Structures are given as C-alpha cells and as structure tokens.
Tab-separated table of C-alpha atoms in Angstrom:
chain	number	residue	atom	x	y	z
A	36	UNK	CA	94.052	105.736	116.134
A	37	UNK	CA	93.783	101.541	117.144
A	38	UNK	CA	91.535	101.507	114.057
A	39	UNK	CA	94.449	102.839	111.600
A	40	UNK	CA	97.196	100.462	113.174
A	41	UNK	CA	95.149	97.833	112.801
A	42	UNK	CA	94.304	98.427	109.024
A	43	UNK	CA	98.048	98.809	108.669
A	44	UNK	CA	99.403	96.241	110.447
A	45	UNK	CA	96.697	93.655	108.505
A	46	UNK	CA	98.076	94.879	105.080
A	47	UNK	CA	101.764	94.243	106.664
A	48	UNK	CA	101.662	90.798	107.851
A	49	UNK	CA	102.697	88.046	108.295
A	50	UNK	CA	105.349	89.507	110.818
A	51	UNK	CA	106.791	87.994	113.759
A	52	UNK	CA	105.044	88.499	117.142
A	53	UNK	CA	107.974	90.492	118.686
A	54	UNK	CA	107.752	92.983	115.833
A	55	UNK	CA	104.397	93.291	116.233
A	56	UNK	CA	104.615	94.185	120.127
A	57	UNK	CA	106.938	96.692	119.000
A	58	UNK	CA	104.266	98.514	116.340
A	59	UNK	CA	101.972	98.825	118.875
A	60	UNK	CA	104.927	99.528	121.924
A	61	UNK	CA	105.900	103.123	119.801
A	62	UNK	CA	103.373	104.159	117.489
A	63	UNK	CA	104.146	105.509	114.238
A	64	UNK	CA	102.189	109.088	114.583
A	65	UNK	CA	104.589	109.920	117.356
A	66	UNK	CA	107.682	110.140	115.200
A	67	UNK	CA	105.837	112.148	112.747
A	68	UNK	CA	103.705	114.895	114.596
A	69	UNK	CA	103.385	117.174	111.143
A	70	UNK	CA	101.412	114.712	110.033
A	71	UNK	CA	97.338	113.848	109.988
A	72	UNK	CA	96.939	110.500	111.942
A	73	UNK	CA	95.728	109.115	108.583
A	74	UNK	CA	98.981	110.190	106.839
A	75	UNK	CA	100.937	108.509	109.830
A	76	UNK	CA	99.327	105.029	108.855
A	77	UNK	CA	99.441	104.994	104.983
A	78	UNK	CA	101.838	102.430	104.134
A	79	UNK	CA	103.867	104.965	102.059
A	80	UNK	CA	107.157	106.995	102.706
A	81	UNK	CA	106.754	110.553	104.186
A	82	UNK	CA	108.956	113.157	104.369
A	83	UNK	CA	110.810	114.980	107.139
A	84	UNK	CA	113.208	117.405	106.012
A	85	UNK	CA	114.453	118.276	102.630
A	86	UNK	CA	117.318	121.026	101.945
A	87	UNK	CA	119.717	121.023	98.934
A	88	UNK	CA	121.130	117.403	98.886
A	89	UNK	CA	120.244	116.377	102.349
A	90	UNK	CA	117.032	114.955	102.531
A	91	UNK	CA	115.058	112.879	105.061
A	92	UNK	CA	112.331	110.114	104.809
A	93	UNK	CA	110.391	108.013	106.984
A	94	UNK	CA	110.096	104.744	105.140
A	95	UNK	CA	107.112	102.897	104.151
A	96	UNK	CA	106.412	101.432	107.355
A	97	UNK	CA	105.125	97.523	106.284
A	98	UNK	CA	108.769	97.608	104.454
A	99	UNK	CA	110.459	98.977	107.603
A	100	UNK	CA	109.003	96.061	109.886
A	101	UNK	CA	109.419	93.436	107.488
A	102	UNK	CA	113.037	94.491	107.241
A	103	UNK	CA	113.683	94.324	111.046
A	104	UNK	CA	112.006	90.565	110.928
A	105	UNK	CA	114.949	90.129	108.140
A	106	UNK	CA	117.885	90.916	110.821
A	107	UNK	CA	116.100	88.608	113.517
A	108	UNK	CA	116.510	90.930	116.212
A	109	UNK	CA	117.048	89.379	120.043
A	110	UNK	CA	116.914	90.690	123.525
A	111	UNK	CA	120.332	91.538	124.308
A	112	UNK	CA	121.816	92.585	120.964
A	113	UNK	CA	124.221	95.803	120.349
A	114	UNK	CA	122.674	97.611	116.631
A	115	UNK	CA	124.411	99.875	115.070
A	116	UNK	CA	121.855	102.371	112.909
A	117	UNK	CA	123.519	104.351	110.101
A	118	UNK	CA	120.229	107.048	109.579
A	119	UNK	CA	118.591	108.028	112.610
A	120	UNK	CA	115.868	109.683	110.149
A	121	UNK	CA	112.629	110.182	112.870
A	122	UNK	CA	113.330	107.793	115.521
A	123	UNK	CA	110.690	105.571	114.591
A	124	UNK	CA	113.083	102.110	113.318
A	125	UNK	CA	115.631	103.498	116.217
A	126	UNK	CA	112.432	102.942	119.061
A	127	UNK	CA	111.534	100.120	117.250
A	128	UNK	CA	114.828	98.309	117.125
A	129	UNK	CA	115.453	99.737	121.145
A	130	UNK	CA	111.967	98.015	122.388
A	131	UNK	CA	113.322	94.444	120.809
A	132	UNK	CA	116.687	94.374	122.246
A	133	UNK	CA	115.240	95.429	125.660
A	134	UNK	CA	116.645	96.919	128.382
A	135	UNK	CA	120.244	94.459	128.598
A	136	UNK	CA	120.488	95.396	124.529
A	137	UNK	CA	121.704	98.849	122.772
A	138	UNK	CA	121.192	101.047	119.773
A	139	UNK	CA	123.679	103.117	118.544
A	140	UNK	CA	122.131	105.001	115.768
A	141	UNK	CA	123.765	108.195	113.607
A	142	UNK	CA	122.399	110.996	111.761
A	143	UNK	CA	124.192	113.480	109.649
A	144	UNK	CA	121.551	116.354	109.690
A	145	UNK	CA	121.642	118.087	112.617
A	146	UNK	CA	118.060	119.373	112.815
A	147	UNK	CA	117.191	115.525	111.948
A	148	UNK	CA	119.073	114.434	114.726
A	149	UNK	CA	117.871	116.816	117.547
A	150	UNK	CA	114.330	116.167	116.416
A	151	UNK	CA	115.070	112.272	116.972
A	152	UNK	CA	116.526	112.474	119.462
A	153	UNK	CA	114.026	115.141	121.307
A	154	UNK	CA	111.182	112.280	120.382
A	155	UNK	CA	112.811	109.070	122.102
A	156	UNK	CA	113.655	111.374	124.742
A	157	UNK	CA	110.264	112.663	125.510
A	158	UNK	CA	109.346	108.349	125.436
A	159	UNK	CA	112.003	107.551	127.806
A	160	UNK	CA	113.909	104.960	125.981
A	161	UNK	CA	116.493	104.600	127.180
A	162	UNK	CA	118.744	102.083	125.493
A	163	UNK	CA	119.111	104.505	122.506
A	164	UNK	CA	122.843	106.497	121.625
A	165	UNK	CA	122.359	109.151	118.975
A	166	UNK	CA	125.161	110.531	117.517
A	167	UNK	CA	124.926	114.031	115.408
A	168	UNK	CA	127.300	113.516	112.511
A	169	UNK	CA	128.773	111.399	109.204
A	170	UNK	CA	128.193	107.779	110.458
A	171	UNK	CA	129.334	106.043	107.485
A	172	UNK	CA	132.442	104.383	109.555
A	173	UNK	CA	130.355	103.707	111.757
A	174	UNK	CA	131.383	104.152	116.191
A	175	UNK	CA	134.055	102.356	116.732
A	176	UNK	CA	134.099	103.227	120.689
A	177	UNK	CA	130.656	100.557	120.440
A	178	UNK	CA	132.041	97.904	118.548
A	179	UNK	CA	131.522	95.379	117.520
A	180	UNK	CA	127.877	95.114	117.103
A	181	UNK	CA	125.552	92.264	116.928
A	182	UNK	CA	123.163	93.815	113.853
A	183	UNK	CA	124.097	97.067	111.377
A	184	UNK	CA	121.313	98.565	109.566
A	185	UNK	CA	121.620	101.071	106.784
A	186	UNK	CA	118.486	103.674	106.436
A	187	UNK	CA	119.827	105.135	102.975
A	188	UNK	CA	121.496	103.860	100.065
A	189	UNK	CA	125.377	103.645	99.014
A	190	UNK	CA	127.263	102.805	96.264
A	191	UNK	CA	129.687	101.170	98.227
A	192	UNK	CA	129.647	99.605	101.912
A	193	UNK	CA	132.049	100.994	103.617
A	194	UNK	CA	134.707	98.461	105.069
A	195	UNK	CA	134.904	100.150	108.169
A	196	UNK	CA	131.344	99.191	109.119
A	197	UNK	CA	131.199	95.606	107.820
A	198	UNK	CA	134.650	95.592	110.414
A	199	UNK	CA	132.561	96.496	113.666
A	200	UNK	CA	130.014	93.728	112.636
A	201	UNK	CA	130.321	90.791	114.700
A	202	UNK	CA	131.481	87.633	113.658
A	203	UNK	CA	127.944	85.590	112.485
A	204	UNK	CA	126.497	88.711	112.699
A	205	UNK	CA	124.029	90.283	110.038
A	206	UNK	CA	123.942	93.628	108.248
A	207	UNK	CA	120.874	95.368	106.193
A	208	UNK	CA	122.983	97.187	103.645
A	209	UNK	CA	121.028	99.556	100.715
A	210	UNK	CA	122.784	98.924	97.778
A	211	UNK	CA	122.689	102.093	95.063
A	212	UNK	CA	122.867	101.420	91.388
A	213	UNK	CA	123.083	103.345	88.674
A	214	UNK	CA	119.843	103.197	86.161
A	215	UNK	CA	118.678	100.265	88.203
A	216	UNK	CA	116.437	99.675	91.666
A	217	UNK	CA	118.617	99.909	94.716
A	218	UNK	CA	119.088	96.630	96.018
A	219	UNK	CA	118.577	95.904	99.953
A	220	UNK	CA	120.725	93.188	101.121
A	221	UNK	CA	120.945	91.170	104.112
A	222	UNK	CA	124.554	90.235	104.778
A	223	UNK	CA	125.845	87.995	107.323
A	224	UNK	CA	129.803	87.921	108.198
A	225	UNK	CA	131.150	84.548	108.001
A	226	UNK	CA	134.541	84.058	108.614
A	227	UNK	CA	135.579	87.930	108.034
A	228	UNK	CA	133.661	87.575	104.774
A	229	UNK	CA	130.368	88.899	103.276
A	230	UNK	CA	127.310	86.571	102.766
A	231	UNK	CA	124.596	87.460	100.794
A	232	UNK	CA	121.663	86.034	102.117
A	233	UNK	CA	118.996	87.883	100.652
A	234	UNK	CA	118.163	90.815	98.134
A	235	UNK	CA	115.281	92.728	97.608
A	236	UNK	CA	115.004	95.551	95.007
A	237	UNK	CA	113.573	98.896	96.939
A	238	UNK	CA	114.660	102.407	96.901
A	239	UNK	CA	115.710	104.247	99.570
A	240	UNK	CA	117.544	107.874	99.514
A	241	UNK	CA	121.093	108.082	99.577
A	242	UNK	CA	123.711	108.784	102.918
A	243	UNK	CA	124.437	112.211	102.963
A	244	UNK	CA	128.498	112.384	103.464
A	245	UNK	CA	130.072	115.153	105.027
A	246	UNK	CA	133.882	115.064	105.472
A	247	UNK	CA	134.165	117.973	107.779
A	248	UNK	CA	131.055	116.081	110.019
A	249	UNK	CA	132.698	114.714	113.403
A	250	UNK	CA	130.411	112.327	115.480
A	251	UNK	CA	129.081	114.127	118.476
A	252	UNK	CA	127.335	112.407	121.427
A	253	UNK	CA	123.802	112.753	122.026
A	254	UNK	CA	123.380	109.840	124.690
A	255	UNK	CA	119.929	110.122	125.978
C-alpha cells in the first residue's frame, strides 16, 4: 500500500506539509473499497455511483489535494462541503481543521450519502455533519462558515451560499460553461463582494438539484 501513496504523493507535490499529514492520516483506498489498491492510487477520477442524471465521482486525487492547499485550511475553521461524494475530501478537510474545527458537508444521493457517511463513521471522525439532501443553499443552522467548497460544477453560484461565507473568507466554486472547460475558482468575500483570486480550467460533474430534496441530518 505505502509503496502506492508514495508514488502518488511524489507525482502530486509540491503540497503543503499539513496536507500531506492528511494523505497519509485517511488513505484513499478506504473511501473506495470496490476498487484494486492500484486503482485507489492512480491519479485519475473513479467512479462511485451512476443512475440516470445523478452521478458520482471521486476526483483525481493530486487535483483534490492541491485544491485544499488553494483554500489554506487552519485548525479551527467551520467548511461547508456542497458534494459529500465518498468521504475522502470530507476526512481530509475534518483531519486539518482538527478537533476545535467542523465540516458540514451535503450530498443529494441518498445511497451516496449513507455510504459516506457509513465510511467516516467506521474511522471515527468525528468533526464531520452529513446532511442527505439538495445542498445548493447551503445549512444555514451552521453559518457562517470559514471555507465553502463545491465538489461539482454549476452554472451559477448560488447567492445563498456565497451569504453563509464569512467575511475574508474563501470559497472553491466549479464554474460550468457551455462548449468550454469548467472553470474552478477560488473566491474570497471582501466586503460582501466576490474576489476572484484564482482560476483553473478542470472538469468536474455537475450538482444534481432536486426541489422536492429537504436536508436531513446525518450527524455522526
């Protein structure tokens, strides 16, 4: 196993050191037990469920660590996660905030949600909320929140989200365009407005809505 990590981490660097403690803290073959231990560690996408419009990924995992050096992540922090997809960013994000921080992360597919939240369960973190339902408003009963991280692309951010975002406070939105790369974009708020700070051209699937989807509590 150490010797796939390894391999992967070396292709993924250079990454800050707290990142790093987290790769090794929750591995990546935990999140995605369907999977070879050589699948778990090729620096590729994989999926996890797929049915009708609603599908699921696991992200290419140097892309998903490089993003989470992009929000600079402290001990502390409240992060609200709009994709709970595996559990794997969620566990990631949970072991760098530490035990005074929280993540409050969302997932519209229900199977997607129990299997998440089953996983960080079974590794006893817990600093983790998931919620079973349309997230795209985000939880206002946790706001505000330090960080926001979209897992899946949008056409538009929603205002309601951007709202629960601390003032100073950054935001990884996936930006959906049509005929063109999705864009990601780190945003910070400054002075109520949007600041974009960087953009990086990616592509990611898009949220899954569901107007008849109510949040439900899955507090671990």
């Amino acid at each position: 196993m150490e010797q796939y990590q390894d391999l992967l981490l070396k292709r993924s660097l250079p990454l800050s050191e707290q990142v790093v403690e987290a790769y090794y803290r929750h591995p990546r073959h935990l999140f995605v037990p369907e999977y070879t231990l050589q699948e778990a560690y090729e620096d590729i996408p994989l999926l996890l469920y797929k049915k009708g419009t609603f599908v699921s990924t696991i992200s290419q995992p140097s892309f998903v660590m490089r993003i989470l050096d992009m929000l600079q992540l402290a001990p502390g922090q409240k992060v609200f996660e709009l994709g709970a997809g595996s559990g794997w960013n969620t566990a990631l994000i949970s072991y760098i905030v530490g035990p005074e921080g929280k993540v409050v992360s969302t997932e519209i597919i229900p199977e997607v949600a129990d299997r998440a939240r089953g996983i960080l369960d079974q590794m006893r973190i817990t600093n983790v909320k998931v919620l079973t339902g349309d997230g795209f408003e985000g939880y206002q009963a946790e706001a505000p929140y330090d960080r926001v991280i979209f897992t899946a692309g949008s056409f538009e951010l929603p205002q309601g989200i951007f709202e629960q975002l601390k003032e100073d406070g950054l935001m990884i939105f996936v930006k959906k365009q049509e005929k063109k790369n999705d864009m990601l974009q780190l945003i910070k708020k400054v002075q109520g407005q949007m600041q974009i700070l960087n953009s990086i051209p990616c592509s990611f699937v898009t949220v899954n809505r569901s107007g008849e989807s109510r949040l439900q509590d899955g507090t671990l």
